[in-house]
Short mmCIF file of C-alpha atoms in Angstrom, two decimals:
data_model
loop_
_atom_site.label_atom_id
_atom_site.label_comp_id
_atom_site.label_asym_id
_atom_site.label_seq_id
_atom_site.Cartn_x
_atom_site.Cartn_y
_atom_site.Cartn_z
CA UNK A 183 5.33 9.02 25.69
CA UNK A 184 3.37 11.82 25.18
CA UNK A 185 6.33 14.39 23.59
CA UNK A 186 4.84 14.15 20.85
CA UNK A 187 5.09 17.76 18.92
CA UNK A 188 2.25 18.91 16.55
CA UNK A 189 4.52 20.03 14.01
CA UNK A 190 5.14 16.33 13.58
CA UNK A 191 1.29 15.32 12.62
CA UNK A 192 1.34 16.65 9.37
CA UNK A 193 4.49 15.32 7.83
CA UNK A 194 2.58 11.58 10.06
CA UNK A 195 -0.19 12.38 7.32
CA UNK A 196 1.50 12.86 4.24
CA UNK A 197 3.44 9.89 4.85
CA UNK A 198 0.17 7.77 5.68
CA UNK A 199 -0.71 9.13 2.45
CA UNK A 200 2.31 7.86 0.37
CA UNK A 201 1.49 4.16 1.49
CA UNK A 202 0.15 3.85 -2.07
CA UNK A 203 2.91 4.78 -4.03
CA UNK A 204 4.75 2.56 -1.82
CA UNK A 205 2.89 -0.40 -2.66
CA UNK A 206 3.21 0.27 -6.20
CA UNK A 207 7.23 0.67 -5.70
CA UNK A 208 7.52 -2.63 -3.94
CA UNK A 209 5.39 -4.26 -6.63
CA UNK A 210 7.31 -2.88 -9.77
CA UNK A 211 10.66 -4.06 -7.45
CA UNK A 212 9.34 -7.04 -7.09
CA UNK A 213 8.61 -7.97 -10.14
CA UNK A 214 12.05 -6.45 -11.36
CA UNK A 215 13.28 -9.28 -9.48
CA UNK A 216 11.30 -11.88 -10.95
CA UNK A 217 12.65 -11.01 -14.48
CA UNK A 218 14.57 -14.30 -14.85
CA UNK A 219 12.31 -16.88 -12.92
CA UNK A 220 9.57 -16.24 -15.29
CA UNK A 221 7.37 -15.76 -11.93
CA UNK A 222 4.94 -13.56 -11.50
CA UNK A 223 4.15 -11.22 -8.88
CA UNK A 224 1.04 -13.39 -7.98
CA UNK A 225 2.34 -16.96 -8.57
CA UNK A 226 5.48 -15.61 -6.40
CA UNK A 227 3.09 -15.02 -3.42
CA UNK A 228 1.22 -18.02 -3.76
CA UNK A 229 5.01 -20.07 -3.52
CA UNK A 230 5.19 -17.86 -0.61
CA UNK A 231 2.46 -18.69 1.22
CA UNK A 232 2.82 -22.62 0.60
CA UNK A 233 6.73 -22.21 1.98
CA UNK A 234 5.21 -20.16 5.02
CA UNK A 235 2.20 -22.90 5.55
CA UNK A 236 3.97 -25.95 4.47
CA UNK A 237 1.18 -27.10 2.99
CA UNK A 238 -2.60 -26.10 2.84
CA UNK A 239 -6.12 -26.03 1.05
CA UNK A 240 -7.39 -23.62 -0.97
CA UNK A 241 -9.78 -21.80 1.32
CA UNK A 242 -6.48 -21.84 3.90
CA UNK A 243 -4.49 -19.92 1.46
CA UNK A 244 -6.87 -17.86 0.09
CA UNK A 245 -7.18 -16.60 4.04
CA UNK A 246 -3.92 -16.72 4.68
CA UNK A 247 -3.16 -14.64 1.69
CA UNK A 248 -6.67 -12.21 1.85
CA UNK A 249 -6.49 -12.36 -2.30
CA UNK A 250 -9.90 -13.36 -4.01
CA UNK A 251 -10.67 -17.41 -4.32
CA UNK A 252 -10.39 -17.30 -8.05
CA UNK A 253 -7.24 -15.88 -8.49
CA UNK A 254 -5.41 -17.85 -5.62
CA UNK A 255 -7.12 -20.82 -7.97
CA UNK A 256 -5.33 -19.89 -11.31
CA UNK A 257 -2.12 -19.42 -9.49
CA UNK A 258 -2.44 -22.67 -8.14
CA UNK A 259 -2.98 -24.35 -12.01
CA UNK A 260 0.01 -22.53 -12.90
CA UNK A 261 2.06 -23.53 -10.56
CA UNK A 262 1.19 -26.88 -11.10
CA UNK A 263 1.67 -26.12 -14.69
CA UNK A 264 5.33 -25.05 -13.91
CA UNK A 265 6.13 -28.09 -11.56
CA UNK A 266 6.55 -25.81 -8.27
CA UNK A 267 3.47 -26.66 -7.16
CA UNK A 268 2.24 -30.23 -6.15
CA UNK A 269 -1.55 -31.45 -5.80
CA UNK A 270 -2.34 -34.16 -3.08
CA UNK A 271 -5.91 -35.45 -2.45
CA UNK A 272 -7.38 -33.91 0.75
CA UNK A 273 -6.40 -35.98 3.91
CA UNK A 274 -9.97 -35.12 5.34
CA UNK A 275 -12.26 -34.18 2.19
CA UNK A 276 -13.21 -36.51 -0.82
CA UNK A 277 -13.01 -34.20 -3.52
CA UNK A 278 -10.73 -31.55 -2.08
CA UNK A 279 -7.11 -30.93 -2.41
CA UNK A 280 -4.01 -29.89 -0.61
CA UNK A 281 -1.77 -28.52 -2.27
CA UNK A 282 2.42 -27.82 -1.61
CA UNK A 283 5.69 -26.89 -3.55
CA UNK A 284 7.45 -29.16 -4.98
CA UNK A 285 11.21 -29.56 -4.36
CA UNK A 286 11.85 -26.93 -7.46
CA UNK A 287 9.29 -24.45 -6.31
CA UNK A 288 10.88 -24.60 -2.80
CA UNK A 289 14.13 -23.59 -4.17
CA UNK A 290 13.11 -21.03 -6.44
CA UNK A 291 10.84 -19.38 -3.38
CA UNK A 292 13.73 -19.34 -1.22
CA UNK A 293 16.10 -18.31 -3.76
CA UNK A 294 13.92 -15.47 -4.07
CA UNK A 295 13.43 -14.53 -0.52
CA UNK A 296 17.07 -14.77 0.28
CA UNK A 297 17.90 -12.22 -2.26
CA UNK A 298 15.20 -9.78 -1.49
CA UNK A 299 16.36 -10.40 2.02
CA UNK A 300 20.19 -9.46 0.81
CA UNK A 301 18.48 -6.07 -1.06
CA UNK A 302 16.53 -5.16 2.63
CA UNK A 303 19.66 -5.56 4.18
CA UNK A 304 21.52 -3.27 1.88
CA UNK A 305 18.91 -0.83 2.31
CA UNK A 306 18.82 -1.29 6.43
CA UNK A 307 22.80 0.10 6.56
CA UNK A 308 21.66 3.67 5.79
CA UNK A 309 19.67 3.22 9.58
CA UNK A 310 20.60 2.49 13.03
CA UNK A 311 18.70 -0.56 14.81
CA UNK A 312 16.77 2.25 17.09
CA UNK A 313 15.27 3.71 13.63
CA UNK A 314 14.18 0.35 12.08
CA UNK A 315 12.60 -0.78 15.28
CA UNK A 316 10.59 2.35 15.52
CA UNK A 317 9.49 1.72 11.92
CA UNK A 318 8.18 -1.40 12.25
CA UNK A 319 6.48 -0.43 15.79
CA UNK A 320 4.68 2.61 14.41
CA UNK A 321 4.07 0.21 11.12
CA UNK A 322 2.17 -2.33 12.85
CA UNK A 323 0.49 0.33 14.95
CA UNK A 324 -0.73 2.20 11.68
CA UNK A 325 -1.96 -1.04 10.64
CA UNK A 326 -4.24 -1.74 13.62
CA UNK A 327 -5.62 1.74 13.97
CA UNK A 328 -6.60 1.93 10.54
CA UNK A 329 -8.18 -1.79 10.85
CA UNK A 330 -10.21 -0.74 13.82
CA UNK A 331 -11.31 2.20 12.20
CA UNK A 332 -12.03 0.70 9.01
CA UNK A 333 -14.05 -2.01 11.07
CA UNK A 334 -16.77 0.13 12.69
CA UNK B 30 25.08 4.60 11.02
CA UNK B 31 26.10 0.19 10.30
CA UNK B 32 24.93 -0.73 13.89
CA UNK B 33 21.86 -2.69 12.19
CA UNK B 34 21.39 -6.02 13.90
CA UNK B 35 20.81 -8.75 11.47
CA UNK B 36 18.30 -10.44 13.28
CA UNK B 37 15.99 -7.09 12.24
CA UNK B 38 16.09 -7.62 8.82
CA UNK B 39 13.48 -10.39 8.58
CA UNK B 40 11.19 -8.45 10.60
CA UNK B 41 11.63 -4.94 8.63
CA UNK B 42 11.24 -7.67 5.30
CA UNK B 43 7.81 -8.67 7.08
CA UNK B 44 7.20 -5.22 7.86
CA UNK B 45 7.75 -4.44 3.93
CA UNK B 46 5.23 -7.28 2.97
CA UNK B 47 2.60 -5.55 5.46
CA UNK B 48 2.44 -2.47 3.08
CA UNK B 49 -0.69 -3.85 1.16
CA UNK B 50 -2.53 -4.78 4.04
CA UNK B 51 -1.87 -1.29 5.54
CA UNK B 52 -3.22 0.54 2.27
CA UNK B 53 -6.22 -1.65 2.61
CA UNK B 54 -6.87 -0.47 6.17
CA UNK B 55 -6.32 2.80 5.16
CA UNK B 56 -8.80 2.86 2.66
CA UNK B 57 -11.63 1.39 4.82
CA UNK B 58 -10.83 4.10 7.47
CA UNK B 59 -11.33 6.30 4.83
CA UNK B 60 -14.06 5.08 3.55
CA UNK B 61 -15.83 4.81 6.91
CA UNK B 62 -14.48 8.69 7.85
CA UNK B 63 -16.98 9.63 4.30
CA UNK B 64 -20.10 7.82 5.30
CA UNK B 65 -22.38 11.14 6.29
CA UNK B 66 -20.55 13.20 3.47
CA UNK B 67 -21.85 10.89 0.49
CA UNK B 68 -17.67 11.20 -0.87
CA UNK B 69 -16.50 8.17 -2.44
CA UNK B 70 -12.54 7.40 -1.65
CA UNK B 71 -11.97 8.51 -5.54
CA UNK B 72 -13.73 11.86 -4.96
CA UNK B 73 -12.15 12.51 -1.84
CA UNK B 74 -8.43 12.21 -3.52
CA UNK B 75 -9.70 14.50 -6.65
CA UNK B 76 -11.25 17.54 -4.39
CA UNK B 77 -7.45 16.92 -2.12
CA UNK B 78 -5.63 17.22 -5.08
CA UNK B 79 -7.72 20.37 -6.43
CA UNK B 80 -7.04 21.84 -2.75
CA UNK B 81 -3.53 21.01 -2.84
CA UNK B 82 -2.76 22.50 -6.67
CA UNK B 83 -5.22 25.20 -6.45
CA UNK B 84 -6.55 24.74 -9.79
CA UNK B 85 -5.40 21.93 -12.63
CA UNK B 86 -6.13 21.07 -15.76
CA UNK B 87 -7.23 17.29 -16.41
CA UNK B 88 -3.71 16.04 -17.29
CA UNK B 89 -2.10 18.06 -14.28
CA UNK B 90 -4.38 16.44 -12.23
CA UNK B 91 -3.92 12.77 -13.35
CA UNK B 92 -0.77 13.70 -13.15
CA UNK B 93 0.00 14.76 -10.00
CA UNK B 94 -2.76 12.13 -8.84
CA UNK B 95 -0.79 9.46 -10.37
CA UNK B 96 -4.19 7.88 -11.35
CA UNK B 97 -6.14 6.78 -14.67
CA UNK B 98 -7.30 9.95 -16.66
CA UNK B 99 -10.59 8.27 -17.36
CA UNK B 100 -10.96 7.98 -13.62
CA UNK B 101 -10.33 11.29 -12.54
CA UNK B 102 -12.30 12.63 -15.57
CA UNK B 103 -15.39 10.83 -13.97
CA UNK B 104 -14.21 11.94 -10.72
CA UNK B 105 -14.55 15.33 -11.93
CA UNK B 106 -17.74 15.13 -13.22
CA UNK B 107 -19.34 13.85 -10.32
CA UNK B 108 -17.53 16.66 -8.58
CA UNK B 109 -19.72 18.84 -10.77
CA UNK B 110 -22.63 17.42 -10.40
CA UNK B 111 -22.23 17.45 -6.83
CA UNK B 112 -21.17 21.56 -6.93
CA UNK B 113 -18.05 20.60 -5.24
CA UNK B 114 -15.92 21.17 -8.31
CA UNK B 115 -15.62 24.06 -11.10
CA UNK B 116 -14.82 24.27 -14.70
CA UNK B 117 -13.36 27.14 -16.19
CA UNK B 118 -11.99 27.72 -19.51
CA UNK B 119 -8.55 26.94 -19.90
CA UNK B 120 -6.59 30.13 -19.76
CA UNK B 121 -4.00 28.96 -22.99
CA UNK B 122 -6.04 26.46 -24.77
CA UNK B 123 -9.20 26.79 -26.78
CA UNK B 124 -11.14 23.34 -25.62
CA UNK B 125 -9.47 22.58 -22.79
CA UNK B 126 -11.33 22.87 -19.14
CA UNK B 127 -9.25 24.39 -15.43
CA UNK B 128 -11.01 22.51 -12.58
CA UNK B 129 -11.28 24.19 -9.06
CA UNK B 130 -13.13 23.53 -5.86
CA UNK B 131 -16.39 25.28 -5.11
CA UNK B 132 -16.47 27.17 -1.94
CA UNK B 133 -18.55 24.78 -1.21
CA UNK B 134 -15.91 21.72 -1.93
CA UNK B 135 -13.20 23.96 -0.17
CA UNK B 136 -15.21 23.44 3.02
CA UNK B 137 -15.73 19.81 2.92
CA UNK B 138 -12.43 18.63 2.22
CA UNK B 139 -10.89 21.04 4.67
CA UNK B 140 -13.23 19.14 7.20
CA UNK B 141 -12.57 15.84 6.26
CA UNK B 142 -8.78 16.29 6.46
CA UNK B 143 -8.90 18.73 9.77
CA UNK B 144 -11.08 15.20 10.96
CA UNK B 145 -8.40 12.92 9.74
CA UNK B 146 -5.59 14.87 10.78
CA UNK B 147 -6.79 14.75 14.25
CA UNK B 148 -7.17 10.95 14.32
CA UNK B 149 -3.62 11.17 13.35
CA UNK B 150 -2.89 13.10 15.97
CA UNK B 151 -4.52 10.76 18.16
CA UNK B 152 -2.08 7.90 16.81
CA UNK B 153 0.63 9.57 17.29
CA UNK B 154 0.01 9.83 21.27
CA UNK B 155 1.28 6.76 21.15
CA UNK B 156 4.71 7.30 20.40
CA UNK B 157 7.18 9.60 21.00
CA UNK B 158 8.27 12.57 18.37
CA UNK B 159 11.60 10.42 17.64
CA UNK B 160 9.84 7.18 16.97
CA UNK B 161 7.13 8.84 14.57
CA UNK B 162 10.29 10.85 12.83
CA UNK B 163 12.55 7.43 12.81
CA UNK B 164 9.22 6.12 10.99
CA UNK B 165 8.61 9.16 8.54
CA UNK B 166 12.34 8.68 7.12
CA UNK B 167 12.92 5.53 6.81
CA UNK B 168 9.55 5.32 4.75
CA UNK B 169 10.67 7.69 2.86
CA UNK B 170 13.88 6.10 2.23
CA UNK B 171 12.03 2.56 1.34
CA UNK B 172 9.99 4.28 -1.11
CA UNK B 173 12.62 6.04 -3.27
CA UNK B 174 14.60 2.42 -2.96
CA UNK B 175 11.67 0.20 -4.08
CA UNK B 176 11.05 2.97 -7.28
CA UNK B 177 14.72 2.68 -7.96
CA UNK B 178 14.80 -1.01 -7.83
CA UNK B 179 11.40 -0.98 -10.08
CA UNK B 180 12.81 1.53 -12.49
CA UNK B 181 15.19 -0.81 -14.00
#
């Protein structure tokens, strides 16, 4: 698969290059969507992560999630706050804790999901299969070749 | 174009939730592509953007940019300092400053984007001039969807 024509590099680059305004679009949609749960952006990822782990520590999520210690923390208290997060003492460790969503939190996360699942969906029908495969393909490929790269 | 399998849209949602890891990645390759040039990420984009418009005013340039004015005022000051960036007076108003590259900023920036626009062409050996185009548009298509979901 070598076809590849050089006209095509350029337009490659800009795109690359519109990755940040991207991000910033997905974050204002998200949190668009989170008008009416009183979530935020933050405390929505954190549900995420404990409905995707089932139930973990805070070093595990704070991996899990690559966000900074503290602020994986504060979510944590204010989940707890809002009852969607649980506390349970550490199976292993005396003073640590593990922490999972409570009944409430797991419905609200997967209320959430499903709908931004229904909005990709919408958005999906303007593509064939072919084209949304080759997105996420050359996605995940962007992603590793910038890793490496970034690595040294 | 309604051939889109269902069981894609979870992974293009996954896909969507790899965007800030990707701009992460990005910016480390950057960062790593500047080491011998003594750039920082934040000068690189100002002396782009000054290639790109030709010559901007502070406010066209945060604006275009789409960063903080304090930023790319301090941006543009280290420019100077560094002799990669010009002030002239403004050609309408009385205090106001038009920024430009040195010849000597023209040259570097032309490098570092001839360098990065070959790793891109590197990538993109990868994949075949269909896949990278499939990738380009529906990109594009996600981010005008996610600013029209954010804009409310």
């Amino acid at each position: 698969m070598t076809d590849i024509r050089q006209d095509m590099i350029e337009p490659l680059y800009q795109a690359v290059q519109q990755t940040r305004p991207l991000l910033r679009h997905i974050t204002g949609a998200v949190e668009a969507g989170l008008d009416e749960t009183g979530l935020t952006v933050g405390l929505r990822a954190i549900l995420e992560g404990l409905l995707l782990t089932g139930e973990a520590s805070l070093p595990e999520l704070t991996a899990r999630l690559q966000l900074k210690r503290q602020f994986v923390h504060k979510m944590l208290g204010e989940g707890q706050e809002k009852s969607l997060v649980e506390a349970l003492p550490h199976p292993r460790r005396k003073n640590g804790h593990h922490y999972r969503l409570s009944p409430q939190g797991r419905n609200l996360i997967e209320e959430i999901r499903a709908r931004e699942l229904r909005a990709m969906a919408t958005f999906a029908q303007g593509f064939s299969s072919r084209e949304i495969a080759a997105f996420i393909r050359v996605q995940a490929a962007l992603n590793g070749f910038f890793r490496d790269m970034a690595g040294r």
